[in-house]
Short mmCIF file of C-alpha atoms in Angstrom, two decimals:
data_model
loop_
_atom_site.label_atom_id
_atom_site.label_comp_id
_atom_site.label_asym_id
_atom_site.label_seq_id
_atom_site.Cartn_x
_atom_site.Cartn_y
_atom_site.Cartn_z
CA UNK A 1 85.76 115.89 95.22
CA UNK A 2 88.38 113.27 96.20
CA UNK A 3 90.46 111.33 94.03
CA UNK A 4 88.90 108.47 96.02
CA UNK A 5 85.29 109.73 95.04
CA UNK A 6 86.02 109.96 91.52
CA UNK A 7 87.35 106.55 90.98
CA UNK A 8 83.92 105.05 93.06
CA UNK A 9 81.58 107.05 91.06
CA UNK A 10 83.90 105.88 88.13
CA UNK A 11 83.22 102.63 89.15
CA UNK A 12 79.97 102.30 90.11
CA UNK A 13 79.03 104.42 86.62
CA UNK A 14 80.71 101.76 85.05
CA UNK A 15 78.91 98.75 86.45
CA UNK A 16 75.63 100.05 86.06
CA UNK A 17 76.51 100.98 82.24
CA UNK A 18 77.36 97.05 82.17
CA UNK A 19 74.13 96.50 83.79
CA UNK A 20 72.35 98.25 81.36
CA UNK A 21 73.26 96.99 78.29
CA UNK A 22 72.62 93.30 79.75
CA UNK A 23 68.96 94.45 80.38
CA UNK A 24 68.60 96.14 77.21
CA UNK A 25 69.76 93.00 75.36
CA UNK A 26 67.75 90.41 77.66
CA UNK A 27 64.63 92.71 76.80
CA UNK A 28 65.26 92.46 73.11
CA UNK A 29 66.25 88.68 73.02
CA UNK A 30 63.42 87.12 75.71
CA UNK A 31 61.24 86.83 72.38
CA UNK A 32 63.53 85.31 69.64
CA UNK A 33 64.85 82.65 72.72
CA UNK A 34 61.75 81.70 74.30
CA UNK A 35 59.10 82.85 72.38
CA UNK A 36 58.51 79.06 71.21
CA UNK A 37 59.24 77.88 74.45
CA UNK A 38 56.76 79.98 76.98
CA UNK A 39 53.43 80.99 77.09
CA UNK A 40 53.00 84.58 76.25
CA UNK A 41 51.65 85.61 79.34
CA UNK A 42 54.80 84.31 81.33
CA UNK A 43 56.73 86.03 78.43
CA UNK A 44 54.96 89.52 78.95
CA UNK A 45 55.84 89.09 82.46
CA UNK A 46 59.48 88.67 82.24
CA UNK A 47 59.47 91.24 79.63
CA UNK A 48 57.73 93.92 82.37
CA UNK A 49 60.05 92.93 85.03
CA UNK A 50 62.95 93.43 83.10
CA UNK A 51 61.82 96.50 81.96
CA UNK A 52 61.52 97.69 85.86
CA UNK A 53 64.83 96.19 86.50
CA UNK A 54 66.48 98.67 83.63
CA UNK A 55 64.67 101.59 84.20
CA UNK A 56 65.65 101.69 88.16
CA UNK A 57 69.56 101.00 87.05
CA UNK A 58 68.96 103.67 85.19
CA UNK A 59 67.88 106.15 87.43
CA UNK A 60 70.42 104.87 89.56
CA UNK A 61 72.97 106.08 87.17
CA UNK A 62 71.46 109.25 86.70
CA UNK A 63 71.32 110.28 90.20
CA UNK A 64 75.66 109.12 90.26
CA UNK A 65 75.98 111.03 87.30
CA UNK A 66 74.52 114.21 88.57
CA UNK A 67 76.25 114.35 91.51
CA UNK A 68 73.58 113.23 93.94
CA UNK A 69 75.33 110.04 95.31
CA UNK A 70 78.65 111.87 95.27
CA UNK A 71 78.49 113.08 98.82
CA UNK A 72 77.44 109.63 100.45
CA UNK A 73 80.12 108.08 98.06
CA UNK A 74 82.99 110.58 99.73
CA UNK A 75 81.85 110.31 103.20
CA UNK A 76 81.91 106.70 102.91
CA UNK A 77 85.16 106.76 101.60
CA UNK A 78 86.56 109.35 104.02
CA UNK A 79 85.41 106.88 107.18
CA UNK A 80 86.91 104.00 105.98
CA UNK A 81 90.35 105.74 105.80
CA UNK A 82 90.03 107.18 109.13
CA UNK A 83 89.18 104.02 110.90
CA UNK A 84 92.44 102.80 108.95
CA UNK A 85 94.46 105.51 110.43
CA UNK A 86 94.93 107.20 107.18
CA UNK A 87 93.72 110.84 107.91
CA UNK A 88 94.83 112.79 110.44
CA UNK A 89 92.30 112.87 113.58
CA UNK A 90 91.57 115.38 116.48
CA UNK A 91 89.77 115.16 119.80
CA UNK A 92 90.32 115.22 123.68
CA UNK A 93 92.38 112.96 124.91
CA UNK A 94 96.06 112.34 126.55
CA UNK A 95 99.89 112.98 125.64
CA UNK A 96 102.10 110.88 127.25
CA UNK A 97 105.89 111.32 128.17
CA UNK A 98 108.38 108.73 128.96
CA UNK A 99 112.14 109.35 129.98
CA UNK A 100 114.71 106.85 130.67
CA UNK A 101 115.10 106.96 134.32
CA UNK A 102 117.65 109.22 136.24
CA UNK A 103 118.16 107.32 139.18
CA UNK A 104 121.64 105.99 139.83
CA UNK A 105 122.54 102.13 138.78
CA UNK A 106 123.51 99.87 141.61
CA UNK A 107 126.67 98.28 141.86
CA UNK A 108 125.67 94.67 140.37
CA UNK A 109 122.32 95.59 139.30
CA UNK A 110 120.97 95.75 135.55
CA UNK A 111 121.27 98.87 134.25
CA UNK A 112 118.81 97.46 131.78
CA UNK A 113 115.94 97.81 134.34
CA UNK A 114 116.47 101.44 133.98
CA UNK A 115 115.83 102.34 130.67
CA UNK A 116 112.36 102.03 128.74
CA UNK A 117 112.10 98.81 126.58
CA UNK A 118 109.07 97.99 123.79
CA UNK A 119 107.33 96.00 126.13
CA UNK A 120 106.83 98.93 128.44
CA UNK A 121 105.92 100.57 125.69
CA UNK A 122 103.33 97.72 125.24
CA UNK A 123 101.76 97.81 128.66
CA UNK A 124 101.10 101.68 127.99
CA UNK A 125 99.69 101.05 124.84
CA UNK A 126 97.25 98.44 125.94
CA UNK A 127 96.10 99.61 129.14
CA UNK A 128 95.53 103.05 126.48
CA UNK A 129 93.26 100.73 124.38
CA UNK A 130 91.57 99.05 127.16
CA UNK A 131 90.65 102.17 128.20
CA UNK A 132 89.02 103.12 125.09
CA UNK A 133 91.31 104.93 123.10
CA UNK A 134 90.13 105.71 119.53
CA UNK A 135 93.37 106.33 118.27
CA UNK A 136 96.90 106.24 118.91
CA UNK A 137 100.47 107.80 117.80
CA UNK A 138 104.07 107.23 119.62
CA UNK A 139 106.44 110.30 118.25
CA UNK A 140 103.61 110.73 115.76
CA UNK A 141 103.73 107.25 114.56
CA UNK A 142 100.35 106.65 113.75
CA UNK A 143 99.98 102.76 115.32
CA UNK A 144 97.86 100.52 113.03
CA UNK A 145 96.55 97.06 112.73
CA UNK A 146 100.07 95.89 111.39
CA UNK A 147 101.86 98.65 113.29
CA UNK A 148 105.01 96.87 115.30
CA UNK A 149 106.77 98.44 118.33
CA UNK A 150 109.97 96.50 119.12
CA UNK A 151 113.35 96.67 120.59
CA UNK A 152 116.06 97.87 118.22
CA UNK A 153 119.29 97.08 120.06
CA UNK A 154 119.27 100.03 122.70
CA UNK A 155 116.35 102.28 121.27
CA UNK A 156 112.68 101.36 119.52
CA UNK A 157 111.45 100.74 116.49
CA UNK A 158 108.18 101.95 115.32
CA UNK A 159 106.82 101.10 111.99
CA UNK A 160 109.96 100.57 111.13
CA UNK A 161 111.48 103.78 112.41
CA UNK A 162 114.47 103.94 114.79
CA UNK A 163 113.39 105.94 117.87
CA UNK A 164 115.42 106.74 121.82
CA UNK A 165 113.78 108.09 124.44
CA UNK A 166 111.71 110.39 125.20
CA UNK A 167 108.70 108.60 123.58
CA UNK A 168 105.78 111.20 123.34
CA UNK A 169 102.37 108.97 123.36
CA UNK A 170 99.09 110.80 122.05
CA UNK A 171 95.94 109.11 122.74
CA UNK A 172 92.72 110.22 121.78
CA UNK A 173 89.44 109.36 124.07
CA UNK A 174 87.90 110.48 127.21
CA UNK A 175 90.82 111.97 129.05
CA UNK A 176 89.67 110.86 132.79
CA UNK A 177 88.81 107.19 131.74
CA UNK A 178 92.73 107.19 129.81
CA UNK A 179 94.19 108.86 133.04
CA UNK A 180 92.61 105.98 135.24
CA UNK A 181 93.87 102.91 132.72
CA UNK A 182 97.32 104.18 133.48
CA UNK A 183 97.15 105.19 136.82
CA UNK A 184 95.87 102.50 138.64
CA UNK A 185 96.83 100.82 141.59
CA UNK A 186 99.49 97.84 140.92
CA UNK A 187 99.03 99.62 137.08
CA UNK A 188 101.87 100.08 134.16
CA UNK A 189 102.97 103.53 135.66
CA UNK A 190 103.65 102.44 139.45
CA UNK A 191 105.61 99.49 138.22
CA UNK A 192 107.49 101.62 136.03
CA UNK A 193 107.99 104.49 138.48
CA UNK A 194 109.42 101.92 140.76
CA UNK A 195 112.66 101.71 138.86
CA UNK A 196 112.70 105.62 138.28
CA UNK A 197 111.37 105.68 134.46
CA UNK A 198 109.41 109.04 134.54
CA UNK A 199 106.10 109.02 133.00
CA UNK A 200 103.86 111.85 133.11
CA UNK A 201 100.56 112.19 131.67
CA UNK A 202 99.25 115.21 130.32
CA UNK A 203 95.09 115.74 129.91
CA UNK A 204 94.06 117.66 126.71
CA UNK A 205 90.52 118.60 125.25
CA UNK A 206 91.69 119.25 121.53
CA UNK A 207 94.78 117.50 120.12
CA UNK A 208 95.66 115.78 116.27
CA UNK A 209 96.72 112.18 115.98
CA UNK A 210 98.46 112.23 112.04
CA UNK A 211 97.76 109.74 109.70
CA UNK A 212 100.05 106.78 109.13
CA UNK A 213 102.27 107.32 106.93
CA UNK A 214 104.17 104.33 105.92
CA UNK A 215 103.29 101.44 103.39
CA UNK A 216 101.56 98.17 103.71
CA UNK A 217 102.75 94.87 102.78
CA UNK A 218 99.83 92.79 101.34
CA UNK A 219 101.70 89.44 99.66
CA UNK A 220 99.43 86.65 100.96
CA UNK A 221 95.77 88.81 102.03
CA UNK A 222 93.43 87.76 99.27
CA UNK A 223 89.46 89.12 99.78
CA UNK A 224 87.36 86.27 100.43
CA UNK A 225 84.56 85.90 97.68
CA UNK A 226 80.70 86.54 98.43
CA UNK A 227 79.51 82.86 98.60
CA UNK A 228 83.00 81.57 98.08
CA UNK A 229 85.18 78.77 99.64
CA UNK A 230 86.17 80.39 103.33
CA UNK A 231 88.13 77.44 104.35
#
């Protein structure tokens, strides 16, 4: 079982002891507290409702602590880090090569215009996502919600590693519909084989996307309270 698993089954044990032992100790006290104060009819009641209330937290805890919500607990788990980008993923899909282009600078022309920058990077990317992509690593930089892809003086920085060309792009999705985001007309790969950058797109039907492996920075996200102040 995962570490992950453990600590949830831990958890959720742990609760439902808590649970528990309030029930028990409601069930015991209803009479001494209100016993002057309600009929005993309405008493009974509370008392058999309580008593229904404890005995399903019970069996609850019975079924975690026999392994029974175990698997449901993992598989949970397991989805929630993929859809973060934290396992490593397969499927069909696209690789992606970029080069630096070859072709000769011009006498008072920008030799700039010749080499790949993050923001053609960027286009790739997001004509990738647009057309569906399910996930996404550049030199097996797994790209995440807070994943940044920006110029670093004459190369690219990737989650915050330093990275020249060629940049190898691995996209998995349907490999057709990715093809078509990049290749169409007035799209991110004419515009970019106009100034000789050489892009070539390669269709797989089995490939691994790694996990991200670098660190998140979490100084000012706070979870927002069930029936809290949202503002």
């Amino acid at each position: 079982m995962l570490k992950q698993g453990r600590w949830a089954i831990a958890a959720v044990s742990m609760l439902l002891g808590i649970m528990l032992v309030g029930q028990y100790k409601m069930t015991q006290s209803i009479a001494d507290s209100n016993i002057h104060l309600q009929r005993t009819g309405d008493l009974a009641r509370e008392l058999t409702a309580a008593e229904k209330e404890r005995d399903e937290l019970r069996q609850q805890l019975e079924k975690i602590q026999k392994g029974d919500a175990s698997a449901s607990l993992v598989k949970d788990i397991n989805l929630l880090k993929q859809r973060a980008g934290l396992t490593d993923v397969s499927g069909p899909g696209v690789i992606i090569t970029i080069n630096d282009s070859k072709i000769p600078v011009k006498d008072n022309e920008n030799p700039n215009l010749y080499l790949i920058h993050d923001e053609d990077l960027l286009r790739v990317l997001n004509e990738l996502r647009a057309g569906g992509a399910e996930a996404i690593a550049v030199n097996d930089q797994r790209l995440t919600g807070t994943s940044e892809v920006r110029c670093a003086g004459p190369t690219v920085m990737v989650n915050g590693k330093v990275f020249g060309p060629p940049f190898v792009i691995k996209a998995i999705g349907d490999p057709k519909t990715l093809s078509a985001a990049l290749t169409m007309r007035g799209g991110v790969v004419e515009s970019l084989k106009y100034w000789g950058i050489e892009l070539k797109i390669q269709e797989v039907n089995q490939m691994v996307v790694p996990a991200f492996n670098g660190t998140f920075k979490e100084e000012h996200l706070q979870a927002v309270k069930q029936g809290g102040d949202k503002k």
